[in-house]
PDB file of C-alpha atoms in Angstrom:
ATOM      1  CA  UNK A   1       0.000   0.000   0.000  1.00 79.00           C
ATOM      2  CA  UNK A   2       1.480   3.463  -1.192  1.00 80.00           C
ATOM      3  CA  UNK A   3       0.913   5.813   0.580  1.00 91.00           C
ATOM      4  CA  UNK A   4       2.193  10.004  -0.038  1.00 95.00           C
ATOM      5  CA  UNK A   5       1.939  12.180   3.352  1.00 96.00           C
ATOM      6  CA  UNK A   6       2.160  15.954   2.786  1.00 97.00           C
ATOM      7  CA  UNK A   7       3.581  18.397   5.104  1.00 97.00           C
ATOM      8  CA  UNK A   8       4.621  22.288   5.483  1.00 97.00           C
ATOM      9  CA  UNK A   9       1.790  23.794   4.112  1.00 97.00           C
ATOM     10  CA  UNK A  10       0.206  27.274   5.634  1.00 97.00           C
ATOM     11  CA  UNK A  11      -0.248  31.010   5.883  1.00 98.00           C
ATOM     12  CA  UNK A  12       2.373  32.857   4.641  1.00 98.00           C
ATOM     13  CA  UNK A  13       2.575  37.126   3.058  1.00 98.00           C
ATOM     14  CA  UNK A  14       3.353  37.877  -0.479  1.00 98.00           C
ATOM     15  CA  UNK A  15       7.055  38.042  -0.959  1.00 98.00           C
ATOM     16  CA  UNK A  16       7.573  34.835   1.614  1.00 98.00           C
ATOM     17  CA  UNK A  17       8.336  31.258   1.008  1.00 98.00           C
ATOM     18  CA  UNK A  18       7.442  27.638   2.319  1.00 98.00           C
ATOM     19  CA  UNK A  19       8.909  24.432   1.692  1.00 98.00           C
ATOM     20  CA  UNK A  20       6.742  21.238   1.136  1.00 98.00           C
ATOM     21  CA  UNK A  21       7.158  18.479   2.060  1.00 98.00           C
ATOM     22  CA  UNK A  22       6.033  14.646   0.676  1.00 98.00           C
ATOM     23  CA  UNK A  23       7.276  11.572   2.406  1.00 97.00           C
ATOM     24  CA  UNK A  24       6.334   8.369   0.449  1.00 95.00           C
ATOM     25  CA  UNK A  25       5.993   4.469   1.229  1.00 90.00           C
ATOM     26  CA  UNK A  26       5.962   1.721  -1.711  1.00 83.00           C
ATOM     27  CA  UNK A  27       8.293   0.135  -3.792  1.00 82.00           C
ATOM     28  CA  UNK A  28      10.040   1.690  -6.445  1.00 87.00           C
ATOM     29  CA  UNK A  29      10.649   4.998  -5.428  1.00 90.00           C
ATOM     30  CA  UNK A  30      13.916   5.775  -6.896  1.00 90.00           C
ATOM     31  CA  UNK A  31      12.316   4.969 -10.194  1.00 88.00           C
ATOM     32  CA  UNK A  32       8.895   6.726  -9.914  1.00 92.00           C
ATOM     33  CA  UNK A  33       8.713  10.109 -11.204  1.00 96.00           C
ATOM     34  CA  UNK A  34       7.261  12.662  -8.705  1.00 97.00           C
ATOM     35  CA  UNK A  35       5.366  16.054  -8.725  1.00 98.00           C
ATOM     36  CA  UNK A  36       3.500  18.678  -6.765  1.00 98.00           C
ATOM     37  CA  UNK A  37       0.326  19.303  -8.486  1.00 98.00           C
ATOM     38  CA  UNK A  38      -2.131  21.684  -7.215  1.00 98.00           C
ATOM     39  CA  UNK A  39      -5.669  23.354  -7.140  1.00 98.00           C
ATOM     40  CA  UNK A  40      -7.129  26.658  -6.203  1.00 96.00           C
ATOM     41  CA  UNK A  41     -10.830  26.743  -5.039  1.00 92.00           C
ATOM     42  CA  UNK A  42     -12.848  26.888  -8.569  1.00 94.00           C
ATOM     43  CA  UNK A  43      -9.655  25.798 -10.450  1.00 96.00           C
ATOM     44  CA  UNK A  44      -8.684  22.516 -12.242  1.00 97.00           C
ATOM     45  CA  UNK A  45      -5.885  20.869 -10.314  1.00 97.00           C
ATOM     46  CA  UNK A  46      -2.819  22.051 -12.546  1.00 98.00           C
ATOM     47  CA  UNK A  47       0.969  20.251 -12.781  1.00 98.00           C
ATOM     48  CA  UNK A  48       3.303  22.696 -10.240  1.00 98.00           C
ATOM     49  CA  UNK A  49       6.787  20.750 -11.100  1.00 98.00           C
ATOM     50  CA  UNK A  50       7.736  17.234 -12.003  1.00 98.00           C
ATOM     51  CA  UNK A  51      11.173  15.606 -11.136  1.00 98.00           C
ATOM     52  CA  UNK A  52      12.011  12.183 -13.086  1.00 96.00           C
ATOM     53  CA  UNK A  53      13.837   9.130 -11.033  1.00 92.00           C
ATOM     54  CA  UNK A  54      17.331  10.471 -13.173  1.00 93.00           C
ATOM     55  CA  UNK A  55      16.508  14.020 -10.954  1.00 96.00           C
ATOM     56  CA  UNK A  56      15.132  15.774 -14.496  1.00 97.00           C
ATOM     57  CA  UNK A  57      13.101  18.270 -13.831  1.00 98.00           C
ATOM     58  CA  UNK A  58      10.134  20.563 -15.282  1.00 98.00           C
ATOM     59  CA  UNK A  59       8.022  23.602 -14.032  1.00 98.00           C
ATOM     60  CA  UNK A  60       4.941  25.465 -15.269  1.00 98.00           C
ATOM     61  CA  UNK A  61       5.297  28.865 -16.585  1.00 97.00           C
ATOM     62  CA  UNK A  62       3.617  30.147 -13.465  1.00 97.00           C
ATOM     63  CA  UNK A  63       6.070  28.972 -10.703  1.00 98.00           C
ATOM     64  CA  UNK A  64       9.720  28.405 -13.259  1.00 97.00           C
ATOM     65  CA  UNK A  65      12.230  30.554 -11.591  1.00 97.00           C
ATOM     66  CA  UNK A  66      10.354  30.714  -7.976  1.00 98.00           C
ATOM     67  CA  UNK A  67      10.094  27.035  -6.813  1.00 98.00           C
ATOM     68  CA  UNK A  68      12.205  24.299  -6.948  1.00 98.00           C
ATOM     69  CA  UNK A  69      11.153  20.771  -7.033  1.00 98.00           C
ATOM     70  CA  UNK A  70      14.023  18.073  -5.493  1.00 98.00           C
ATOM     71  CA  UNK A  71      13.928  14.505  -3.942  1.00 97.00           C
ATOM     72  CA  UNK A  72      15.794  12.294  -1.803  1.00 96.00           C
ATOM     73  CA  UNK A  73      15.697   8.505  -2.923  1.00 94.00           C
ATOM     74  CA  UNK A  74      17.337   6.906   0.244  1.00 94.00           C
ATOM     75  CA  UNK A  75      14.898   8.998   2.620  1.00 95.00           C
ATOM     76  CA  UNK A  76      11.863   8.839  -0.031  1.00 95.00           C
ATOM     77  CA  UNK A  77      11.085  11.824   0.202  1.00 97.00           C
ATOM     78  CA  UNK A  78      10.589  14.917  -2.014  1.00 98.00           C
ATOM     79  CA  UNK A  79       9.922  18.312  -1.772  1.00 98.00           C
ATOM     80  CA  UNK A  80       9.089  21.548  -3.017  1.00 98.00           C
ATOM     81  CA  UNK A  81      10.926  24.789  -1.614  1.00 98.00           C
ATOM     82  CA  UNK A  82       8.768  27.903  -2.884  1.00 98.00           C
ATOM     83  CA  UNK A  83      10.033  31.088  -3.057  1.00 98.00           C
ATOM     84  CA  UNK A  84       8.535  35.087  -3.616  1.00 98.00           C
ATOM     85  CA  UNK A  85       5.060  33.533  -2.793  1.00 98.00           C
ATOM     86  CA  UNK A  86       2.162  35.209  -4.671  1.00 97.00           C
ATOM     87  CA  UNK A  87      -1.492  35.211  -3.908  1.00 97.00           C
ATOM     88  CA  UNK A  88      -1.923  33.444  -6.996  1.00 97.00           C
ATOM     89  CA  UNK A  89      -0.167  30.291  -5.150  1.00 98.00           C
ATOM     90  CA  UNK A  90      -2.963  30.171  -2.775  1.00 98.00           C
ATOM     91  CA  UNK A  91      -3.866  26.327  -3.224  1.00 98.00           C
ATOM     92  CA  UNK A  92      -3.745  22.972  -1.820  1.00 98.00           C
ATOM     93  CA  UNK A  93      -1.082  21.221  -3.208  1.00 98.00           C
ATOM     94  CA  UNK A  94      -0.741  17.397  -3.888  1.00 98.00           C
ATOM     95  CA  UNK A  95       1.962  14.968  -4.265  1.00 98.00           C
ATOM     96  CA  UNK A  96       1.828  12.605  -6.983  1.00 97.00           C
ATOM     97  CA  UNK A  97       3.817   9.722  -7.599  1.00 96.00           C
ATOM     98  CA  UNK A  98       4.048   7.724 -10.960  1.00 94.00           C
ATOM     99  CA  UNK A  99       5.528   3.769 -10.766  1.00 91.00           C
ATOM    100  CA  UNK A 100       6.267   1.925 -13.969  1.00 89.00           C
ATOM    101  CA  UNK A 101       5.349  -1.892 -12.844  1.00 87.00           C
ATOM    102  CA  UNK A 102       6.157  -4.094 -15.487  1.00 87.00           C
ATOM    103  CA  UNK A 103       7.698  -3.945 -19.074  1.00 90.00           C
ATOM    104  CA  UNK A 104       4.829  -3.598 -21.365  1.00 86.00           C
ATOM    105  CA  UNK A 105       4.975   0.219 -19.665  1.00 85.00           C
ATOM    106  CA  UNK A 106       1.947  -0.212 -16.887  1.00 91.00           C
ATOM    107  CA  UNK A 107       2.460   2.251 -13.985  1.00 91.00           C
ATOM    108  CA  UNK A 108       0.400   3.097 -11.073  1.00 92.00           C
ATOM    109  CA  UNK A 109      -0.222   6.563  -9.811  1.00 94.00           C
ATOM    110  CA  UNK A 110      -0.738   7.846  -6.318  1.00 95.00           C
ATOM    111  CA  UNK A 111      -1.898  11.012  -4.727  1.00 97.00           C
ATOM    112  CA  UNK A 112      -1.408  12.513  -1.321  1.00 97.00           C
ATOM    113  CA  UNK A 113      -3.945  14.183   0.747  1.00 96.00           C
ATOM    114  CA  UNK A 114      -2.922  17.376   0.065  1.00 97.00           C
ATOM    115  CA  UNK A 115      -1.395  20.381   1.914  1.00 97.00           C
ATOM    116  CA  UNK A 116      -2.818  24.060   1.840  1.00 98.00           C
ATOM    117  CA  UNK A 117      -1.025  26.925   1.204  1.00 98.00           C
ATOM    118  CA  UNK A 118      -2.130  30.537   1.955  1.00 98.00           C
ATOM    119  CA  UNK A 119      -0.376  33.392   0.397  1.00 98.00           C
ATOM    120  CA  UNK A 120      -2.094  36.429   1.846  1.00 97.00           C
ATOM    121  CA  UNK A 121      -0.807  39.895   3.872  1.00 95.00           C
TER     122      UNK A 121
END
């Protein structure tokens, strides 16, 4: 059973940062790409950053330059440290986990229960 426990969320002003963090259980994990996705109230729930099991990494237009996504295979852990926090961040934010199980390319996904994040003066 896989499971992806979210931590760090919270109130924070304009102009501050947070770091997020997602500790994950399962097999795998060194291979299993990871990302912070995340949706505002109203919103669709939107890719944040992605990091691959070879530590490559991609952003959305909206955070590239402010957050940073990075993981830490013997701890199983990854996280997200984000930077000049707008309102626009405001969110809960989910960690996602993506396992390839077998040759033929079959993978299983997991999501975490999510964190909040309040960007607001």
């Amino acid at each position: 059973q896989v499971q992806l426990v979210e931590s760090g969320g919270g109130l924070v002003q304009p102009g501050g940062s947070l770091r997020l963090s997602c500790a994950a259980s399962g097999r795998l994990f060194s291979s299993s790409a990871m990302a912070w996705y995340r949706q505002a109230p109203g919103r669709e729930r939107e890719l944040v950053a992605r990091i691959t099991g070879d530590f490559s990494t991609t952003y959305s237009d909206s955070v590239n330059g402010r957050f940073t996504i990075s993981r830490d295979n013997a701890q199983k852990m990854v996280y997200l440290q984000m930077n000049s926090l707008e309102p626009s961040d405001t969110a809960v934010y989910y960690c996602y986990k993506r396992t390839v199980v077998n040759v033929e390319g079959a993978a299983v996904e997991n999501w975490g229960q999510g964190t909040l994040v309040t960007v607001s003066s």
